[in-house]
């Protein structure tokens, strides 16, 4: 195993002790630098500063918000090579994965938000219901300070994509990146600082606070107005516990065990490449990785042969430059152990390894890698069948029927993404409709995430709340209901003191509004007039 890990170091500076995150490159073992871990008191200071700065930001126009987002995108485009270098060093991923998996989704999200943000956030007129003399609208009011606590799999994308939406909605953001990629995240603060400064706003509106779990826990309890948590189910539960203190609302984006159903009429090339992409992009460190490939028996043998052929040929090693390797390194040594434990449990219980299946050492520095792995003969007794791997392991399972595939697809605790591969459009839709997940994609893996018009999020243990699209934007606002006068008079003109005929009058009024039939309504109206006349003249 890699011996060089991100670790805590106690250092004394000016007589005080500070916690430091030691950062190493997972693919070479090279030390990258040290990053100071923020204390709970420093986290609280950051939140307080953000709250102050947000007052100004909440009053900003949509044009100003768009300008800030545009500067963020332009910075990323102009410095794409430098940023990808940092990401590759810090995470172990390839340059291609950095460009396609980080820069592309960020730009897609920012462009969509610039184009659509105002449309979804401006006040929205709605009907006034039973009050024809009033008018009503919904205002999407910024919440205040949003906390984002995020994982390590996409060091830049997790940061920028998490902050773009709450920022557009008028909030300040305090963001806690994963300790495993703290080194690069220090550089990313410059992106928002520069963008905010250029439009004359305080850089306190977006702050990155690095640290371990205790820094995240302090942020949860700091009195922020909403929390976005992206991470494991285990820590998701801790966040919910912590958020109970101030009843802080949370969005939970947790793990997955996504199924990909390959039907026996599938275009085999399409199926093979979707499975390879779904399992091995970012070396499987992807919440929407297609970890379970459920193949109908008619094409099972051909599929296994073809996909294995490709998997065996993937070149793995240190991503020294673009094109150097097909797959790189796992970001944390701890994750290598998680992956290997699950694979060894499966092998011990009878799974067959087609390729990969054990930790390997590459290069002179003795750093360890986990290779692209294909397992068949996987059964429900194996932990890997229902536990998230978050690594490059493709499980292929033979299915006797469409019904069995749907049942197996829905059989885990997770429900994030799902895919169906078939040439038959109707069948694709029919199967997709029966998959219990936050998203279903026909003839592709994970692409729903890239379509910003779609909401992104899960069901079951994959979480709740939505990150993208209209619902994502509005989830960082108070949906404030406003009812105003339309004409300047009141109905009813008075409620107190209660009159002798008020009850009868209310009963007839309600009946008039809701009963069926014109003749019935006429009769009720006559009674209502009669009751009101009685009321008037009995005073
Ligand atoms: P993790 O839960 O270990 O850590 C996530 C973040 O939480 C880190 O910043 C960590 O420091 C922080 N944290 C840890 N303990 C905490 C505590 N007690 N209080 C507050 N914060 C705390 O997750 P990870 O290992 O970094 O990431 C992998 C997981 O993330 C996988 O399960 C993956 O599926 C999931 N993920 C989900 C999505 C999604 O959108 N659904 C996206 C990416 C990753």
XYZ file of C-alpha atoms and ligand atoms in Angstrom:
583
model
C 0.000 0.000 0.000
C 1.002 3.627 -0.376
C 2.635 4.758 2.815
C 2.399 8.426 1.958
C -1.062 9.633 2.834
C -2.675 12.934 3.697
C -2.048 13.089 7.431
C -2.325 15.416 10.378
C 0.848 17.035 11.621
C 1.032 19.100 14.776
C 3.254 22.128 14.232
C 3.966 25.019 16.514
C 3.895 28.445 14.894
C 4.201 31.637 16.963
C 3.696 29.581 20.064
C 0.432 28.003 18.934
C -0.320 24.557 17.660
C -1.915 24.153 14.239
C -3.230 21.162 12.346
C -1.755 20.588 8.929
C -2.914 18.409 6.052
C 0.124 16.866 4.409
C -0.633 16.469 0.734
C 0.915 13.826 -1.515
C 0.349 12.911 -5.126
C -1.412 9.523 -5.257
C 0.221 8.505 -8.542
C 3.858 9.335 -7.729
C 3.957 9.591 -3.944
C 5.614 13.009 -4.308
C 4.894 15.476 -1.506
C 2.870 18.372 -2.893
C 2.720 20.640 0.145
C 0.980 21.359 3.426
C -2.417 22.953 3.903
C -3.586 24.369 7.219
C -6.705 22.693 8.604
C -9.214 25.245 9.884
C -10.315 25.117 13.513
C -13.989 25.294 14.549
C -13.418 28.916 15.655
C -12.002 29.809 12.240
C -14.950 28.126 10.545
C -17.345 30.232 12.623
C -15.414 33.387 11.683
C -15.687 32.464 8.002
C -19.445 31.955 8.319
C -19.856 35.263 10.170
C -17.875 37.117 7.494
C -19.907 35.391 4.774
C -23.149 36.440 6.475
C -22.042 40.068 6.516
C -20.890 40.003 2.890
C -24.070 38.281 1.726
C -26.173 41.337 2.616
C -24.596 43.165 -0.300
C -24.667 40.145 -2.620
C -28.377 39.567 -1.954
C -29.045 43.024 -3.397
C -26.960 42.391 -6.530
C -28.697 42.381 -9.910
C -28.898 39.273 -12.057
C -26.535 41.033 -14.470
C -23.912 41.369 -11.745
C -24.301 37.725 -10.734
C -23.993 36.644 -14.354
C -20.840 38.754 -14.713
C -19.230 37.039 -11.708
C -20.080 33.605 -13.100
C -18.696 34.588 -16.488
C -15.379 35.637 -14.881
C -15.229 32.274 -13.107
C -15.760 30.419 -16.387
C -13.295 32.578 -18.305
C -10.644 32.066 -15.634
C -11.097 28.307 -15.880
C -10.963 28.346 -19.680
C -7.872 30.561 -19.749
C -6.041 28.497 -17.124
C -7.394 25.086 -18.172
C -3.956 23.493 -18.682
C -2.588 24.737 -15.369
C -5.740 23.674 -13.512
C -5.719 20.219 -15.127
C -2.048 19.820 -14.108
C -3.008 20.510 -10.491
C -5.998 18.181 -10.591
C -3.964 15.350 -12.105
C -1.193 15.718 -9.516
C -3.593 15.959 -6.601
C -6.075 13.238 -7.593
C -4.139 10.776 -9.744
C -6.660 10.989 -12.594
C -5.724 11.394 -16.259
C -5.584 14.699 -18.127
C -8.503 13.552 -20.285
C -10.638 12.859 -17.208
C -9.679 16.254 -15.794
C -10.656 18.091 -18.976
C -13.849 16.120 -19.724
C -14.935 15.373 -16.162
C -14.113 18.708 -14.532
C -13.703 21.585 -17.000
C -16.547 20.480 -19.307
C -19.289 20.010 -16.647
C -18.294 23.271 -14.935
C -18.573 25.258 -18.171
C -21.848 23.502 -19.016
C -23.266 24.401 -15.630
C -22.104 28.025 -15.663
C -23.369 28.600 -19.203
C -26.761 27.108 -18.319
C -26.982 29.156 -15.119
C -26.095 32.396 -16.896
C -28.776 31.689 -19.515
C -31.525 30.325 -17.266
C -30.865 31.535 -13.729
C -32.911 34.707 -13.878
C -35.843 32.958 -15.577
C -36.153 30.503 -12.672
C -35.375 32.943 -9.856
C -37.362 36.045 -10.724
C -40.749 36.517 -9.022
C -43.369 34.209 -10.480
C -47.031 35.206 -10.860
C -49.543 32.593 -9.744
C -53.342 32.495 -9.542
C -55.018 34.076 -6.516
C -57.255 31.029 -5.979
C -60.459 31.869 -4.127
C -59.529 35.555 -3.873
C -60.442 37.196 -7.196
C -59.914 40.614 -5.616
C -56.247 39.801 -4.825
C -53.141 38.987 -6.829
C -50.401 36.550 -5.850
C -46.787 35.755 -6.672
C -43.850 33.702 -5.385
C -40.534 35.371 -4.629
C -37.358 33.301 -4.617
C -35.484 35.017 -1.796
C -31.836 34.108 -1.045
C -31.439 32.039 2.122
C -28.219 33.627 3.434
C -25.123 31.440 3.885
C -24.917 28.013 2.264
C -22.386 25.407 3.442
C -21.064 22.907 0.902
C -19.226 19.851 2.222
C -17.794 17.869 -0.653
C -15.764 14.747 -1.556
C -12.495 14.192 -3.431
C -13.469 12.577 -6.716
C -13.644 15.801 -8.773
C -11.412 18.341 -6.973
C -12.306 21.384 -9.100
C -15.747 20.387 -10.341
C -17.099 19.559 -6.896
C -16.100 23.032 -5.703
C -17.266 25.164 -8.614
C -20.434 23.225 -9.472
C -21.498 23.277 -5.820
C -21.099 27.031 -5.433
C -22.455 28.275 -8.789
C -26.097 27.522 -7.992
C -26.365 29.014 -4.479
C -24.314 32.009 -5.643
C -26.660 32.720 -8.554
C -29.562 32.522 -6.099
C -27.999 35.357 -4.049
C -26.320 33.408 -1.249
C -22.824 33.453 0.196
C -21.035 30.086 0.265
C -18.600 28.511 2.717
C -17.162 25.354 1.250
C -15.270 22.471 2.875
C -13.375 20.378 0.314
C -12.127 16.888 1.061
C -8.827 16.666 2.929
C -7.689 14.262 0.182
C -7.535 17.097 -2.366
C -6.864 20.068 -0.097
C -3.693 21.010 -1.957
C -5.381 21.954 -5.241
C -8.413 23.510 -3.539
C -6.205 26.242 -2.042
C -5.473 27.411 -5.588
C -9.157 27.300 -6.585
C -10.044 30.023 -4.057
C -8.242 32.466 -6.398
C -10.866 31.814 -9.084
C -13.801 33.174 -7.090
C -11.708 35.876 -5.388
C -10.735 37.324 -8.741
C -14.269 37.104 -10.157
C -15.886 38.813 -7.140
C -13.235 41.529 -6.945
C -13.640 42.396 -10.607
C -17.318 43.156 -10.007
C -16.600 45.103 -6.804
C -17.848 42.496 -4.309
C -16.244 41.150 -1.155
C -14.263 37.923 -1.516
C -15.929 36.786 1.727
C -18.942 35.845 -0.390
C -17.201 32.564 -1.305
C -14.752 31.035 1.165
C -13.013 27.680 1.085
C -12.167 26.247 4.507
C -9.901 23.227 4.408
C -9.728 20.559 7.050
C -10.768 17.086 8.119
C -14.132 15.819 9.353
C -14.056 18.057 12.454
C -13.844 21.160 10.236
C -16.885 19.892 8.313
C -18.712 19.138 11.567
C -18.042 22.695 12.806
C -19.483 24.079 9.572
C -22.621 21.955 9.988
C -23.214 23.423 13.457
C -22.266 27.013 12.582
C -25.817 28.223 11.973
C -25.665 28.339 8.164
C -28.982 28.504 6.321
C -28.629 25.399 4.159
C -26.159 22.544 3.771
C -25.224 20.737 0.596
C -23.496 17.495 1.526
C -21.895 15.359 -1.170
C -20.266 12.251 0.245
C -20.790 8.870 1.846
C -24.007 7.607 3.443
C -22.171 7.164 6.746
C -21.126 10.818 6.926
C -24.478 11.911 5.505
C -26.084 10.534 8.670
C -23.593 12.514 10.810
C -24.435 15.700 8.908
C -28.155 15.171 9.472
C -27.535 14.647 13.191
C -25.496 17.860 13.363
C -28.009 19.841 11.305
C -30.742 19.006 13.827
C -29.216 21.486 16.293
C -30.325 24.528 14.277
C -32.902 22.659 12.162
C -30.761 23.501 9.126
C -32.201 22.121 5.868
C -29.909 19.774 3.947
C -29.449 18.432 0.456
C -27.936 14.949 0.532
C -26.014 13.732 -2.515
C -24.739 10.331 -1.433
C -23.502 7.085 -2.906
C -24.780 4.844 -5.646
C -24.679 1.334 -7.067
C -26.030 2.164 -10.479
C -27.367 -0.580 -12.735
C -26.928 -0.693 -16.508
C -29.304 -3.127 -18.200
C -28.012 -4.461 -21.524
C -30.941 -5.890 -23.496
C -30.448 -8.707 -25.983
C -31.296 -6.404 -28.902
C -28.654 -3.852 -27.837
C -26.079 -2.503 -30.251
C -23.181 -4.434 -28.761
C -20.546 -1.787 -29.477
C -22.749 0.844 -27.872
C -23.284 -1.424 -24.851
C -19.588 -2.234 -24.453
C -18.459 1.384 -24.674
C -21.210 2.590 -22.371
C -20.158 -0.023 -19.807
C -16.459 0.844 -20.160
C -17.226 4.541 -19.744
C -19.695 3.930 -16.938
C -17.237 1.800 -14.954
C -13.785 3.121 -15.721
C -14.147 6.874 -16.254
C -12.351 8.570 -13.366
C -11.306 5.032 -12.426
C -14.797 4.360 -11.121
C -14.561 7.127 -8.487
C -17.847 8.413 -9.675
C -21.107 8.488 -7.749
C -22.958 7.636 -10.956
C -20.590 4.839 -12.001
C -22.405 1.923 -13.656
C -21.171 -0.564 -11.078
C -23.585 -3.360 -12.054
C -23.932 -4.433 -15.671
C -27.035 -6.624 -15.961
C -26.804 -8.419 -19.301
C -29.639 -10.420 -20.855
C -28.516 -13.993 -21.518
C -28.937 -13.730 -25.326
C -25.905 -11.408 -25.581
C -24.126 -12.246 -22.329
C -21.195 -14.292 -23.734
C -20.511 -11.863 -26.570
C -20.713 -8.891 -24.221
C -18.332 -10.400 -21.651
C -15.797 -11.328 -24.345
C -15.841 -7.925 -25.983
C -15.843 -5.769 -22.858
C -13.047 -7.862 -21.289
C -10.930 -7.473 -24.396
C -11.024 -3.712 -24.040
C -10.609 -3.744 -20.255
C -7.442 -5.886 -20.511
C -5.883 -3.425 -22.915
C -6.328 -0.312 -20.777
C -2.918 1.237 -20.034
C -2.514 2.214 -16.400
C 0.194 4.327 -14.805
C 1.326 7.776 -13.787
C -0.536 10.352 -15.906
C 2.574 12.306 -16.812
C 0.995 14.082 -19.771
C -2.149 13.977 -21.945
C -2.445 10.626 -23.718
C 0.212 8.973 -21.506
C -2.168 6.377 -20.018
C -5.823 5.363 -20.253
C -6.362 5.240 -16.490
C -4.441 6.686 -13.546
C -4.420 6.178 -9.798
C -7.035 5.980 -7.052
C -7.020 9.263 -5.121
C -6.648 7.872 -1.606
C -4.884 4.760 -0.279
C -7.860 4.233 2.031
C -10.092 3.826 -1.007
C -7.707 1.239 -2.521
C -8.259 -0.830 0.607
C -12.065 -0.454 0.398
C -12.021 -1.629 -3.234
C -9.677 -4.536 -2.606
C -11.575 -5.781 0.459
C -14.784 -5.945 -1.578
C -13.084 -7.695 -4.506
C -11.323 -10.251 -2.278
C -14.597 -11.017 -0.460
C -16.252 -11.642 -3.853
C -13.397 -13.870 -5.049
C -13.470 -15.860 -1.803
C -17.211 -16.428 -2.322
C -16.806 -17.670 -5.899
C -16.644 -14.647 -8.243
C -14.462 -15.108 -11.334
C -11.872 -12.459 -12.176
C -11.644 -11.836 -15.900
C -9.036 -9.103 -15.516
C -7.527 -7.064 -12.669
C -8.609 -8.058 -9.192
C -5.503 -7.204 -7.189
C -3.509 -4.180 -6.076
C -0.436 -3.517 -8.183
C 2.668 -1.396 -7.880
C 3.709 0.785 -10.794
C 6.828 2.904 -11.221
C 9.915 3.389 -9.137
C 8.200 5.133 -6.238
C 6.363 1.966 -5.161
C 2.983 3.677 -5.346
C 0.050 1.336 -5.538
C -2.702 1.332 -8.146
C -5.974 -0.520 -8.537
C -6.381 -1.883 -12.070
C -9.578 -1.937 -14.155
C -11.256 -5.111 -12.955
C -13.999 -7.260 -14.486
C -15.823 -9.782 -12.291
C -18.410 -12.365 -13.363
C -20.338 -15.033 -11.435
C -21.262 -12.442 -8.853
C -23.960 -13.581 -6.405
C -26.109 -11.868 -3.746
C -23.984 -13.440 -0.947
C -21.073 -11.200 -1.926
C -20.825 -7.755 -0.297
C -19.789 -6.259 -3.621
C -23.211 -7.033 -5.100
C -24.905 -4.348 -3.033
C -22.073 -2.206 -1.547
C -20.732 0.824 -3.406
C -17.171 0.143 -4.648
C -16.276 3.652 -5.835
C -13.469 2.140 -7.878
C -12.758 0.510 -11.246
C -14.689 -2.706 -10.796
C -17.233 -3.887 -13.357
C -19.650 -6.527 -12.092
C -21.331 -8.399 -14.926
C -24.452 -10.406 -14.069
C -26.414 -12.698 -16.404
C -30.171 -12.016 -16.489
C -32.791 -14.494 -17.712
C -35.436 -11.875 -18.516
C -36.243 -8.194 -18.630
C -38.299 -8.655 -15.442
C -35.380 -10.221 -13.589
C -33.070 -7.398 -14.718
C -35.498 -4.774 -13.399
C -35.918 -6.618 -10.113
C -32.134 -6.949 -9.606
C -31.573 -3.334 -10.691
C -33.951 -2.150 -7.970
C -32.668 -4.527 -5.292
C -30.017 -2.365 -3.579
C -30.430 0.392 -0.986
C -29.255 2.949 -3.561
C -31.091 4.760 -6.332
C -28.933 7.430 -7.961
C -28.626 6.847 -11.697
C -29.518 3.972 -14.034
C -29.124 3.032 -17.696
C -30.759 0.803 -20.290
C -29.112 -0.186 -23.554
C -31.500 -1.293 -26.312
C -32.287 -0.476 -29.932
C -36.016 -0.551 -29.164
C -37.129 2.933 -28.084
C -40.382 1.729 -26.518
C -38.644 -1.001 -24.559
C -35.991 1.464 -23.389
C -38.663 3.813 -22.049
C -40.663 0.936 -20.531
C -37.648 -0.377 -18.605
C -36.419 3.098 -17.631
C -39.866 3.877 -16.182
C -39.561 0.911 -13.822
C -36.110 1.760 -12.447
C -36.273 3.237 -8.957
C -33.609 5.926 -9.276
C -33.124 9.680 -9.479
C -32.286 9.373 -13.190
C -32.574 6.921 -16.051
C -30.634 7.200 -19.271
C -31.436 5.163 -22.379
C -28.430 4.139 -24.477
C -25.809 5.950 -22.425
C -24.245 6.093 -18.992
C -24.505 9.036 -16.620
C -25.232 11.687 -19.228
C -28.240 13.093 -17.363
C -25.731 14.876 -15.111
C -24.450 16.889 -18.049
C -27.915 18.084 -19.046
C -28.399 21.001 -16.712
C -32.088 21.269 -17.577
C -32.541 18.022 -15.650
C -32.540 17.848 -11.855
C -29.749 15.753 -10.294
C -30.135 13.693 -7.136
C -31.135 10.333 -5.790
C -33.732 8.279 -3.980
C -33.329 5.769 -1.126
C -29.817 5.854 0.418
C -28.534 7.904 -2.516
C -29.985 10.969 -0.832
C -32.601 13.647 -1.308
C -32.907 17.157 -2.674
C -31.814 18.202 -6.137
C -28.642 19.951 -7.314
C -29.141 20.940 -10.962
C -31.809 22.551 -13.086
C -34.651 24.775 -11.978
C -35.241 22.760 -8.796
C -31.554 22.996 -7.893
C -31.550 26.798 -8.200
C -34.752 27.241 -6.259
C -33.624 24.909 -3.505
C -31.265 27.676 -2.338
C -34.114 30.130 -1.851
C -37.029 30.785 0.448
C -40.112 30.315 -1.737
C -41.910 33.315 -0.293
C -45.643 33.527 -0.923
C -46.974 37.066 -1.452
C -50.672 38.048 -1.662
C -51.577 41.656 -2.486
C -54.708 43.706 -3.197
C -55.786 43.816 -6.799
C -58.599 46.418 -6.543
C -58.348 47.940 -3.080
C -61.432 46.511 -1.362
C -61.887 43.633 1.077
C -64.157 40.548 0.973
C -65.457 39.882 3.555
C -65.304 43.453 4.826
C -65.206 42.376 8.471
C -64.845 39.222 10.592
C -65.459 40.561 14.129
C -67.677 40.832 16.075
C -69.297 37.579 14.927
C -72.838 38.214 13.656
C -75.947 36.102 14.242
C -76.069 34.975 10.572
C -72.315 34.606 9.849
C -72.234 30.826 10.219
C -75.202 30.294 7.876
C -73.809 32.804 5.421
C -70.388 31.040 5.406
C -72.043 27.651 4.891
C -74.044 28.907 1.905
C -71.016 30.743 0.493
C -68.884 27.571 0.594
C -71.713 25.539 -0.960
C -72.069 28.110 -3.740
C -68.365 27.893 -4.540
C -67.993 24.131 -4.553
C -71.346 22.485 -5.384
C -72.180 21.087 -8.851
C -75.009 22.174 -11.182
C -76.213 25.592 -12.305
C -79.715 25.148 -10.853
C -78.278 24.152 -7.468
C -76.003 27.178 -7.456
C -78.930 29.524 -8.283
C -80.916 28.099 -5.419
C -77.993 28.525 -3.011
C -77.346 32.064 -4.240
C -80.970 32.979 -3.524
C -80.636 31.577 0.003
C -77.384 33.437 0.515
C -78.916 36.763 -0.545
C -81.879 36.090 1.750
C -79.598 35.350 4.750
C -77.556 38.475 4.097
C -80.666 40.662 3.788
C -81.919 39.196 7.068
C -78.563 40.001 8.636
C -78.651 43.558 7.340
C -82.188 44.364 8.509
C -82.036 42.518 11.810
C -79.351 44.934 13.120
P -16.884 11.271 2.771
O -18.258 11.141 3.302
O -15.804 10.496 3.429
O -16.413 12.807 2.841
C -17.135 13.855 2.234
C -16.815 15.158 2.945
O -17.337 15.113 4.263
C -15.326 15.448 3.089
O -15.086 16.804 2.858
C -15.059 15.095 4.551
O -13.961 15.758 5.116
C -16.341 15.549 5.199
N -16.638 14.935 6.484
C -16.207 13.754 6.989
N -16.719 13.550 8.225
C -17.501 14.615 8.511
C -18.308 14.992 9.622
N -18.423 14.219 10.688
N -18.970 16.160 9.559
C -18.891 16.954 8.476
N -18.132 16.662 7.391
C -17.449 15.501 7.414
O -16.957 10.950 1.223
P -15.722 10.765 0.236
O -15.029 9.505 0.574
O -14.945 12.022 0.181
O -16.482 10.613 -1.159
C -16.976 9.401 -1.628
C -18.477 9.309 -1.470
O -19.105 10.467 -2.030
C -19.059 8.134 -2.231
O -20.008 7.474 -1.457
C -19.711 8.786 -3.430
O -20.746 8.038 -4.016
C -20.196 10.071 -2.857
N -20.445 11.053 -3.908
C -21.735 11.382 -4.190
C -22.010 12.280 -5.222
C -23.434 12.642 -5.577
O -23.630 13.662 -6.227
N -24.429 11.874 -5.178
C -20.964 12.854 -5.936
C -19.666 12.491 -5.627
C -19.409 11.589 -4.599
